[in-house]
Short mmCIF file of C-alpha atoms and ligand atoms in Angstrom, two decimals:
data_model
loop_
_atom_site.label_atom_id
_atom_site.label_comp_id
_atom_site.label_asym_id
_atom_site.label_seq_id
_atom_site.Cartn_x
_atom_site.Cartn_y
_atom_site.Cartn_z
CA UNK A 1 117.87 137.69 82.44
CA UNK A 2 118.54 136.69 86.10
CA UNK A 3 117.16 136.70 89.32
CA UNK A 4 120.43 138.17 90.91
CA UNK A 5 119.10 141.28 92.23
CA UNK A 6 116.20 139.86 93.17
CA UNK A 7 117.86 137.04 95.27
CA UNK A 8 119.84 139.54 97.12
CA UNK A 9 117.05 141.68 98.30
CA UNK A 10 114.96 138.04 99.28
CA UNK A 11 118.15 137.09 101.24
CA UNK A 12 118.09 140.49 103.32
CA UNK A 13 114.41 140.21 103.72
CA UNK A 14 114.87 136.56 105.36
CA UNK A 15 117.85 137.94 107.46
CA UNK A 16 115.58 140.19 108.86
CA UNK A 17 112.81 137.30 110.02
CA UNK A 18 115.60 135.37 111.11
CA UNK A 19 116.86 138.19 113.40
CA UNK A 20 113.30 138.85 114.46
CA UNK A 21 112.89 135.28 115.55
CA UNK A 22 110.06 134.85 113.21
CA UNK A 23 111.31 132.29 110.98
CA UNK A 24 110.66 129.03 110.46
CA UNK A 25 113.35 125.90 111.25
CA UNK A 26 114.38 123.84 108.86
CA UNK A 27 111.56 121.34 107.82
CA UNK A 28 112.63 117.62 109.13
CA UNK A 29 111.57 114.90 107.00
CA UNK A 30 109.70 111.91 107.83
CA UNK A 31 111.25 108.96 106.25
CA UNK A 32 109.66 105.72 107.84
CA UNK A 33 106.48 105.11 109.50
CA UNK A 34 106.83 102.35 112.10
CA UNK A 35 103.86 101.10 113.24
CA UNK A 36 102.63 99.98 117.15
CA UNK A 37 104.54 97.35 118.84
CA UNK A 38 104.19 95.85 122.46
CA UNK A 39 102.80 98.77 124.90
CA UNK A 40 103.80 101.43 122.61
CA UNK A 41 102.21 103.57 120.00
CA UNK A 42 103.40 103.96 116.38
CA UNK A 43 106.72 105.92 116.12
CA UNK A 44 108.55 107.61 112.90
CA UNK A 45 112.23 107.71 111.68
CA UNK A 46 113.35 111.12 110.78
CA UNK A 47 116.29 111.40 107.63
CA UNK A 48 119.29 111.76 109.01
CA UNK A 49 118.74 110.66 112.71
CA UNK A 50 118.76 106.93 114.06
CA UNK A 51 116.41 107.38 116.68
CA UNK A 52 112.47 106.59 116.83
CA UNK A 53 110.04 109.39 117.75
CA UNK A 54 106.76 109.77 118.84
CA UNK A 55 105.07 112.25 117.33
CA UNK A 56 103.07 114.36 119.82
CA UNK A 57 102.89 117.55 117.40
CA UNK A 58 100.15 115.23 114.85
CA UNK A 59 97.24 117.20 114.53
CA UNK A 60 95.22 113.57 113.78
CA UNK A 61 93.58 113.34 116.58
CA UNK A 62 91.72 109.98 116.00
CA UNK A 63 94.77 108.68 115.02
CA UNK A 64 93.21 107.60 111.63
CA UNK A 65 95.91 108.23 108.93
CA UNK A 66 97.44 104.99 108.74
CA UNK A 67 94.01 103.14 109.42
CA UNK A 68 94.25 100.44 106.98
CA UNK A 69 90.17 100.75 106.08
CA UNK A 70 91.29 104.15 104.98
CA UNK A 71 94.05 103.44 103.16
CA UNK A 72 91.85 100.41 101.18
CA UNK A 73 89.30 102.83 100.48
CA UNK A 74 91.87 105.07 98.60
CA UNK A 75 93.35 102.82 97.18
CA UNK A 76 90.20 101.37 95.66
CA UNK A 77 89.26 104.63 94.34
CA UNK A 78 92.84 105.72 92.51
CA UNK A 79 92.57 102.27 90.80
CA UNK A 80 88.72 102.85 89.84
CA UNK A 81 88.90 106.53 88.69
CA UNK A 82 92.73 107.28 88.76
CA UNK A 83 95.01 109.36 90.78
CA UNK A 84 93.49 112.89 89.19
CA UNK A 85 90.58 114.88 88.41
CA UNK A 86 91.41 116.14 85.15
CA UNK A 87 89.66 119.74 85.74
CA UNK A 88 88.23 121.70 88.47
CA UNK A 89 84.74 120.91 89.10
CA UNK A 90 82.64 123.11 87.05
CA UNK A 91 84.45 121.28 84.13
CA UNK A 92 83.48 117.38 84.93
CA UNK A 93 86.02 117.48 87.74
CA UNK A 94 83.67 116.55 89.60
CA UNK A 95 83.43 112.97 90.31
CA UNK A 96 80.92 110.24 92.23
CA UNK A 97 82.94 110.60 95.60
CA UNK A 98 83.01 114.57 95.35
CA UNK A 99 79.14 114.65 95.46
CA UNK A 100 79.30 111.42 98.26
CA UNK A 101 81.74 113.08 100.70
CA UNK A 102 79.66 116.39 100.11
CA UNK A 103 76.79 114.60 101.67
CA UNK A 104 78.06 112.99 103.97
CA UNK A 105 79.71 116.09 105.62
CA UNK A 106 76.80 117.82 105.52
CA UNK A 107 74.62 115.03 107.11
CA UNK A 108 77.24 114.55 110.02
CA UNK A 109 76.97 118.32 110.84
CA UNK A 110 73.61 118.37 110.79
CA UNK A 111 73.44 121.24 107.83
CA UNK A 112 71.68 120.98 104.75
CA UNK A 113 74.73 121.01 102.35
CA UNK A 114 77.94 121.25 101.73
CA UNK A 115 81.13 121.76 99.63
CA UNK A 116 84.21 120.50 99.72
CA UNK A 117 87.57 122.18 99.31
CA UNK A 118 91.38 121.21 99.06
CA UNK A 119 91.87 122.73 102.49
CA UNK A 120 90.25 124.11 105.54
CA UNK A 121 92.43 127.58 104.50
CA UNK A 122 91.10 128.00 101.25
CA UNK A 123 87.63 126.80 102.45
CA UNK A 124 87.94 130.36 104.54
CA UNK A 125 88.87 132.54 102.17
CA UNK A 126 86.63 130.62 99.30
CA UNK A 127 83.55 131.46 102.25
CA UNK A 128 84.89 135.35 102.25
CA UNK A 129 84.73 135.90 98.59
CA UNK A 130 81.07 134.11 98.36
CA UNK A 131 79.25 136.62 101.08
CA UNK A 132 81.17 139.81 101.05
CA UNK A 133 79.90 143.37 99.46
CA UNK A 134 80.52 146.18 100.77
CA UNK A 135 77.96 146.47 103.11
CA UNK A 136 78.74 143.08 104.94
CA UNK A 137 80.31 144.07 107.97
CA UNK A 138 82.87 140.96 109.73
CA UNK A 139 83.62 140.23 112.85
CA UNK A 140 86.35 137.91 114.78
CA UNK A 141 87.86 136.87 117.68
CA UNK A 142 91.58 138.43 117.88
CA UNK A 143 93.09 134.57 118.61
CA UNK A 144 91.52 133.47 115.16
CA UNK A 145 93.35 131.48 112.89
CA UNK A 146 95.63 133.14 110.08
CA UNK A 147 93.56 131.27 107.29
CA UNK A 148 90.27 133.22 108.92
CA UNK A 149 92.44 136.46 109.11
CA UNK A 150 93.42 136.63 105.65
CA UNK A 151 89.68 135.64 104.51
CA UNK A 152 88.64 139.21 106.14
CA UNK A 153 91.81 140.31 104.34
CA UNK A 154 90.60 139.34 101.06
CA UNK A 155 87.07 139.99 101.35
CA UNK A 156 86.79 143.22 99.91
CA UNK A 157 85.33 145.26 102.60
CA UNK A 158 86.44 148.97 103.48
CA UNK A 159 88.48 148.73 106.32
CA UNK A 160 85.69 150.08 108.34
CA UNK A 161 83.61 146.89 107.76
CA UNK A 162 85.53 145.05 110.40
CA UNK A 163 85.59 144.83 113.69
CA UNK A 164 88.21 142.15 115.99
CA UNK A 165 87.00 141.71 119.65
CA UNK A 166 88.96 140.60 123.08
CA UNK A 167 89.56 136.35 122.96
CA UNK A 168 86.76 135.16 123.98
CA UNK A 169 85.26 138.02 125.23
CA UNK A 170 81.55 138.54 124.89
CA UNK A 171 81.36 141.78 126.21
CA UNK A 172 83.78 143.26 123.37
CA UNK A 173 81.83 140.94 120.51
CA UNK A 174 78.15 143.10 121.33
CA UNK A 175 80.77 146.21 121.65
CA UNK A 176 82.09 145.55 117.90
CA UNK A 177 78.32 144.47 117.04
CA UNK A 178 77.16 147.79 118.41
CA UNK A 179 79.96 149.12 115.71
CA UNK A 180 78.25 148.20 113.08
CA UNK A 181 77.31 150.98 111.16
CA UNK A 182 73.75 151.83 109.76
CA UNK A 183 74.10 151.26 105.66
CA UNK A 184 75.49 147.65 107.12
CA UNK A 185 73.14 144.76 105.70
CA UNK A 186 74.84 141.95 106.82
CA UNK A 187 77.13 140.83 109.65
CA UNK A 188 79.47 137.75 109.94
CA UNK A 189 80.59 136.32 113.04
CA UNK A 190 83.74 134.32 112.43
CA UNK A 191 85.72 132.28 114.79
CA UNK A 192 87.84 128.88 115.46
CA UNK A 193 86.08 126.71 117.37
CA UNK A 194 89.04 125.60 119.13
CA UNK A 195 91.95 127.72 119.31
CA UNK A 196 94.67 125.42 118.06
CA UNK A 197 97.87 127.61 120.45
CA UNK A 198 96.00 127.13 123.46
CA UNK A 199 93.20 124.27 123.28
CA UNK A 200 90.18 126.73 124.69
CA UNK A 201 87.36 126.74 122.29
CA UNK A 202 84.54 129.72 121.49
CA UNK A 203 81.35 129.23 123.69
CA UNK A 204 79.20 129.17 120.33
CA UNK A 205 76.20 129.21 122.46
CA UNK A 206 76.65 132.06 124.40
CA UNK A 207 78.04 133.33 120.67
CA UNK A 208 74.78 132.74 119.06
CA UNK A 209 72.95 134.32 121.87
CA UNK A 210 74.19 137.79 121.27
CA UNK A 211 74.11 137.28 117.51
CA UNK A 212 70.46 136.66 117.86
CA UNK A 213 69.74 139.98 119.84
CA UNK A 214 71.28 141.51 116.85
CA UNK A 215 70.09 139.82 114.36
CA UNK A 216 66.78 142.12 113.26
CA UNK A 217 69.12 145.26 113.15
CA UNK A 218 70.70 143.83 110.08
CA UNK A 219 68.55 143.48 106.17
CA UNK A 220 70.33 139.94 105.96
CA UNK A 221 71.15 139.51 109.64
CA UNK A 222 74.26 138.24 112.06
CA UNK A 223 75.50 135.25 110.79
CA UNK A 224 77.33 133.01 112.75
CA UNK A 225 80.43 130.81 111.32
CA UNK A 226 82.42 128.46 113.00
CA UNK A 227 85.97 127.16 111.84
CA UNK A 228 86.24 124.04 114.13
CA UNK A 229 89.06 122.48 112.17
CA UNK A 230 91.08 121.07 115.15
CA UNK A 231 87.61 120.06 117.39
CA UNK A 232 85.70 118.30 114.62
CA UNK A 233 86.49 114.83 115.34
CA UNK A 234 89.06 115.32 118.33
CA UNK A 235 85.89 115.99 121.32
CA UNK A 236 82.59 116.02 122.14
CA UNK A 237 80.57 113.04 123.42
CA UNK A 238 79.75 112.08 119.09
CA UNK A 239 82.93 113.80 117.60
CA UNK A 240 81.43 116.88 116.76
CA UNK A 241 83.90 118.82 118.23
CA UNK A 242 83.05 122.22 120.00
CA UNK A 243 79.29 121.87 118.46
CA UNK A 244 78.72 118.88 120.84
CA UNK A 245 80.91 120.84 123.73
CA UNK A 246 78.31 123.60 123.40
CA UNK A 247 75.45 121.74 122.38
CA UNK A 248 75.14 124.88 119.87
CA UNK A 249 75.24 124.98 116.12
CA UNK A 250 76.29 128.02 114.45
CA UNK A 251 75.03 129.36 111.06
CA UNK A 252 77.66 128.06 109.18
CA UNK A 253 80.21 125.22 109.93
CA UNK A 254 83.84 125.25 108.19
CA UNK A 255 86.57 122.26 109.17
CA UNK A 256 89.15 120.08 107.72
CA UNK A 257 89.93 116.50 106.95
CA UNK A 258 93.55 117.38 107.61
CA UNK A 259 93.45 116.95 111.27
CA UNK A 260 91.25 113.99 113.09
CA UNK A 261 89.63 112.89 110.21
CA UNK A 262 93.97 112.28 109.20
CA UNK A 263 93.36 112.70 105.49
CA UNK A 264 93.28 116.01 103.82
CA UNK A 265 90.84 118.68 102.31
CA UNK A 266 88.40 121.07 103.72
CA UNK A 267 84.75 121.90 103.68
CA UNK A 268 82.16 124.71 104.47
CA UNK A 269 78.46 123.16 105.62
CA UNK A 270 75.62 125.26 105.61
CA UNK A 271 71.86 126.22 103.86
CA UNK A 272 71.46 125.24 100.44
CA UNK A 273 71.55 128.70 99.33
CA UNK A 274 74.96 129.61 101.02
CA UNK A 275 76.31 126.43 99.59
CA UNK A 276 75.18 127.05 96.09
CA UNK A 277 76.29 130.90 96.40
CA UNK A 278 79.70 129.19 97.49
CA UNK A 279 79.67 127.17 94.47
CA UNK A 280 79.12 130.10 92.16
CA UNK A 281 81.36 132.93 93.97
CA UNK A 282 84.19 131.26 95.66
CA UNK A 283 87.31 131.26 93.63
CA UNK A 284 89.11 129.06 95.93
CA UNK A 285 86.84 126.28 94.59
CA UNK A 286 86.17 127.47 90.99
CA UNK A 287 89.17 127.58 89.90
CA UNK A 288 91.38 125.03 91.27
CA UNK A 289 91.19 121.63 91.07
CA UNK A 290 89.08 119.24 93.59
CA UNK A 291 90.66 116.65 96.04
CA UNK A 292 91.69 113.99 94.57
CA UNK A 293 89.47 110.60 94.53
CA UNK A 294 91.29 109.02 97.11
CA UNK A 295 91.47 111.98 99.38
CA UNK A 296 87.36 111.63 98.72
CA UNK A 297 86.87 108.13 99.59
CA UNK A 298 89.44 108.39 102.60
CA UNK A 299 87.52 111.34 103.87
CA UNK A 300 84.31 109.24 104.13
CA UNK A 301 85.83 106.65 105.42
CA UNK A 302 87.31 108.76 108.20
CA UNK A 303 83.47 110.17 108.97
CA UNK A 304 82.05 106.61 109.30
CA UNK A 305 84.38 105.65 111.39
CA UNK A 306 83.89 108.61 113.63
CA UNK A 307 80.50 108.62 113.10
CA UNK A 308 80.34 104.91 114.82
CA UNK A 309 80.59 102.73 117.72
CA UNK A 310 84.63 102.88 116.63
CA UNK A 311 84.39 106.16 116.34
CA UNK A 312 82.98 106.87 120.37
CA UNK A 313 85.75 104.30 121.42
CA UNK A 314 88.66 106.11 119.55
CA UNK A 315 87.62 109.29 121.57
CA UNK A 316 87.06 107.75 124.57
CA UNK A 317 90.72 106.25 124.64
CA UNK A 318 91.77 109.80 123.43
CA UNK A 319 89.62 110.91 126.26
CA UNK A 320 91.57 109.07 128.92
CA UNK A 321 94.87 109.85 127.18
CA UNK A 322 94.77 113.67 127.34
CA UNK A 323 93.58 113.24 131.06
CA UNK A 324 96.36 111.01 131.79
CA UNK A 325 99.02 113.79 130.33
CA UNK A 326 96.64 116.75 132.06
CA UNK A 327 96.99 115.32 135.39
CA UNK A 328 100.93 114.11 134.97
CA UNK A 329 101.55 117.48 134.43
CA UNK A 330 99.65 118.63 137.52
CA UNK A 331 101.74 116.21 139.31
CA UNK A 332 104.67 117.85 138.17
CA UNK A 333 103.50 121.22 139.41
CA UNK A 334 103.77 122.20 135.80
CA UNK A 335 101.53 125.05 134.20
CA UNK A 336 99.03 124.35 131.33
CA UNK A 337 95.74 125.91 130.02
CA UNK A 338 92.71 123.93 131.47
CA UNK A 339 90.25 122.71 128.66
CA UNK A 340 88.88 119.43 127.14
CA UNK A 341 90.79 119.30 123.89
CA UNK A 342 93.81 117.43 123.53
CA UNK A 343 95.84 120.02 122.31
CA UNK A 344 97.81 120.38 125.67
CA UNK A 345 99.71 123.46 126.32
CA UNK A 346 102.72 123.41 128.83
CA UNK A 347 103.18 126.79 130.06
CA UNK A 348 106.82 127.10 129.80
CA UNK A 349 107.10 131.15 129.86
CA UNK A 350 110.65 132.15 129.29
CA UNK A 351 112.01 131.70 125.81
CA UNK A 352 115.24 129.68 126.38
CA UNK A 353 114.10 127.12 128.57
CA UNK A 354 111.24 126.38 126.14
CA UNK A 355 114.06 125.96 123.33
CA UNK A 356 116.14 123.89 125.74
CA UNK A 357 113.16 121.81 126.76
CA UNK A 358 112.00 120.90 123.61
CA UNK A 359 115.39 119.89 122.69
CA UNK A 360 115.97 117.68 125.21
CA UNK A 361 112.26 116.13 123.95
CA UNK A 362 113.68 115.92 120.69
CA UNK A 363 116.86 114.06 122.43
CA UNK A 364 114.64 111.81 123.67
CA UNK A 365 112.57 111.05 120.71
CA UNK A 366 109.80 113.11 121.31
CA UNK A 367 108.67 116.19 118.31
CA UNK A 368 106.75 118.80 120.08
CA UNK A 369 106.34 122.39 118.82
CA UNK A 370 107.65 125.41 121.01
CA UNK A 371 106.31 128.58 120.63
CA UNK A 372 107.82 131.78 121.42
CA UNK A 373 107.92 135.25 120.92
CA UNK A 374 106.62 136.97 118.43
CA UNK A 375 104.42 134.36 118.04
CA UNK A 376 103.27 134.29 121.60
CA UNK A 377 103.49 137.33 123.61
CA UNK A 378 106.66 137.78 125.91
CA UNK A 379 105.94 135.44 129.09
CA UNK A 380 103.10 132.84 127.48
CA UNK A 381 106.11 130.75 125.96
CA UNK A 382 104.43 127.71 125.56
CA UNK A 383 105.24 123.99 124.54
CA UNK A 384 102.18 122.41 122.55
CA UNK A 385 101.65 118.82 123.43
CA UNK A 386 98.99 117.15 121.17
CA UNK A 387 97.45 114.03 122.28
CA UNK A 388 95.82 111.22 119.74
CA UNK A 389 94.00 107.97 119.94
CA UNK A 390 97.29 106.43 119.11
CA UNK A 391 98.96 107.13 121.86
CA UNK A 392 99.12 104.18 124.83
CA UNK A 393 99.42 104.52 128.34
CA UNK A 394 102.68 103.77 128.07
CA UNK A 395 103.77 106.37 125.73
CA UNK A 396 102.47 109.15 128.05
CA UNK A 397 103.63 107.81 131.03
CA UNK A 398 107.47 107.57 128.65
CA UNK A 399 106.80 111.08 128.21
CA UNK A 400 105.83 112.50 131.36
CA UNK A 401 108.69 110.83 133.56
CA UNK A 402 111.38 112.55 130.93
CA UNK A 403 109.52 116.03 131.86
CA UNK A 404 110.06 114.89 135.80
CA UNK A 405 113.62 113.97 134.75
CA UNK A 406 114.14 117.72 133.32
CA UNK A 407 112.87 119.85 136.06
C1 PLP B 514 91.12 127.15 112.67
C2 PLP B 514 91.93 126.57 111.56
N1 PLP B 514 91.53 126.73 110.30
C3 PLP B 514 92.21 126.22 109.27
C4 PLP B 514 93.37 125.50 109.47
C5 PLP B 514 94.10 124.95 108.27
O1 PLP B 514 93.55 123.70 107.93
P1 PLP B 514 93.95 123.06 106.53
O2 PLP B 514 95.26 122.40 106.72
O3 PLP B 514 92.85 122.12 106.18
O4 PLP B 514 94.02 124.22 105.57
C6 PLP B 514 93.82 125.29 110.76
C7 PLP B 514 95.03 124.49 111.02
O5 PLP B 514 96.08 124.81 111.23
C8 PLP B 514 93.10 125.86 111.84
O6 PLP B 514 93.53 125.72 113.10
#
């Protein structure tokens, strides 16, 4: 047996995303992790390449993942229960710091319960399987993340069971809630909190507002779920993310430990009975094994640390960061999407000066992501900047005098 044939038909297939511009550049690997020195922020070597970068593409916001209280508490936790679980959960996988970080994700969203997952992505799709029949009737924003868009996917619904409104758009949400047809028992309302491309975030409480008016049509109601996985941690006056933005709480919460909590794993946070019909129904967690240990006890740490006086200071200097890099950019005259996150976009919109442009960044050691078409529409080519608590004065100031220098 080989795999000849097949290899030649994968090879055409990848031509043809190649040609299409959809896909993906080679991966560069991160080979040394330098931490801060002087006025400057820690900065990584790259294999291959003698320069230092700064990494303004991390999604960990708080700048946590090389926090050495984090790194002690995972390390104290390999050496006490090892590096593995041995079995998924339902087969005593499931050890002390499962149940601990459990709790204490569910008692720093203010729900009564939780469960954790290896990622924010399968914690989506995991939610999908647990509440879907076929008269549950979802509904998203169009700008939702793929891991949300592929939980619809897999949810079992007739295609009819689904409606997509306008970014954003409240007017199109009641439309697609008005679509709802009449053997429908139960409606879900599923969107990011923050919308990682562009750093705007869902108003949840104008969200749960029109849910609400809806809610008595339905046997089991219009549920509301969030997937906050890039504003949990990064905003909000307590590090709730788009929760404390909005001063709303939706139904059910979903997020990650992959991005400003810097560690990895996901969760979904919610009534006891969701939670428990999670544990029971959603494959993604049944049959897979849990986060490791480590990932466990970092997680928590991550939370407490957010959770405290550390925590508020971490996003206040992230705070002041993001506005220092908002308003060098308005000095610049340069174009961005207005919002309190510090994902940052710069509003490039034309395809080859946002290739040229980011590598003249990467020149410079600086590793941004561009984004063009297909993945943006024609004319919103964008360059994401992300900002963390890492990041010093310095370091933006570095990187907003080599924009001047490009224009
Ligand atoms: C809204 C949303 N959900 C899920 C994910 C994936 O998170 P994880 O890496 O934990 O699967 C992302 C990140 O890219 C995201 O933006």
């Amino acid at each position: 047996m080989s795999t000849n044939k097949l290899d030649i038909s994968l090879a055409r297939e990848l031509d043809v995303l190649k040609k299409e511009g959809r896909a993906k550049s080679p991966e560069r690997i991160i080979e040394q992790y330098i931490p801060p020195k002087g006025k400057f922020g820690p900065r990584y070597k790259l294999a291959g390449n003698d320069n230092e970068f700064i990494r303004l593409n991390s999604n960990s916001y708080l700048s946590l993942s090389n926090n050495p209280e984090l790194v002690a508490a995972a390390d104290k936790a390999s050496r006490t229960f090892g590096v593995g679980p041995g079995a998924v959960r339902f087969i005593d996988g499931t050890f002390i710091l499962h149940d601990q970080l459990e709790k204490r994700v569910a008692r720093f969203v203010g729900k009564a319960s939780a469960k954790i997952f290896n990622s924010a992505y399968t914690s989506n799709c995991g939610l999908a399987l647990s509440l879907s029949n076929n008269k549950t009737h979802w509904i998203g924003d169009r700008l939702n993340h793929n891991s949300i868009i592929r939980a619809m996917r897999i949810s079992n619904i007739p295609s009819k069971n689904k409606g997509i409104f306008k970014h954003n758009d409240m007017g199109d949400l009641k439309r697609c809630l008005d679509e709802a047809g009449p053997d429908i028992e139960r409606v879900i309302v599923i969107f990011d909190g923050i919308f990682s491309m562009r750093g705007d975030y869902a108003p949840i409480n104008e969200i749960n507002k029109i849910c609400r008016e809806y809610d008595s049509k339905f046997k089991d109601g219009v549920i509301t779920v969030v997937d906050d996985s890039h504003g949990m941690g990064a905003y909000g006056d307590t590090g709730r993310g788009t929760l404390d933005f909005c001063n709303a709480s939706p139904d059910i919460i979903i997020g990650t430990f992959g991005k400003a909590f810097g560690v990895n794993g996901g969760f979904i946070a919610a009534s006891r009975n969701i939670i428990e019909s999670v544990r029971q129904k959603a494959d993604t967690y049944i049959y897979t094994n849990p986060l490791s240990v480590a990932d466990c006890a970092a997680a928590i740490k991550a939370i407490d640390i957010c959770d405290s006086d550390e925590g508020l200071l971490l996003l206040k200097a992230l705070k002041e960061r993001t506005v220092q890099f908002r308003e060098g950019l308005e000095k610049l005259g340069l174009e961005s999407i207005p919002g309190p996150h510090p994902v940052v976009p710069l509003m490039v919109r034309d395809t080859k000066k946002t290739h040229v442009l980011v590598k003249y960044l990467f020149d410079h050691g600086v590793l941004v992501v561009g984004l063009t078409f297909p993945v943006v529409p024609k004319g919103d080519e964008t360059i994401r900047f992300q900002i963390n608590a890492g990041h010093t004065s310095a370091d933006i100031e570095y990187v907003i005098e080599l924009l001047n220098n490009f224009q």
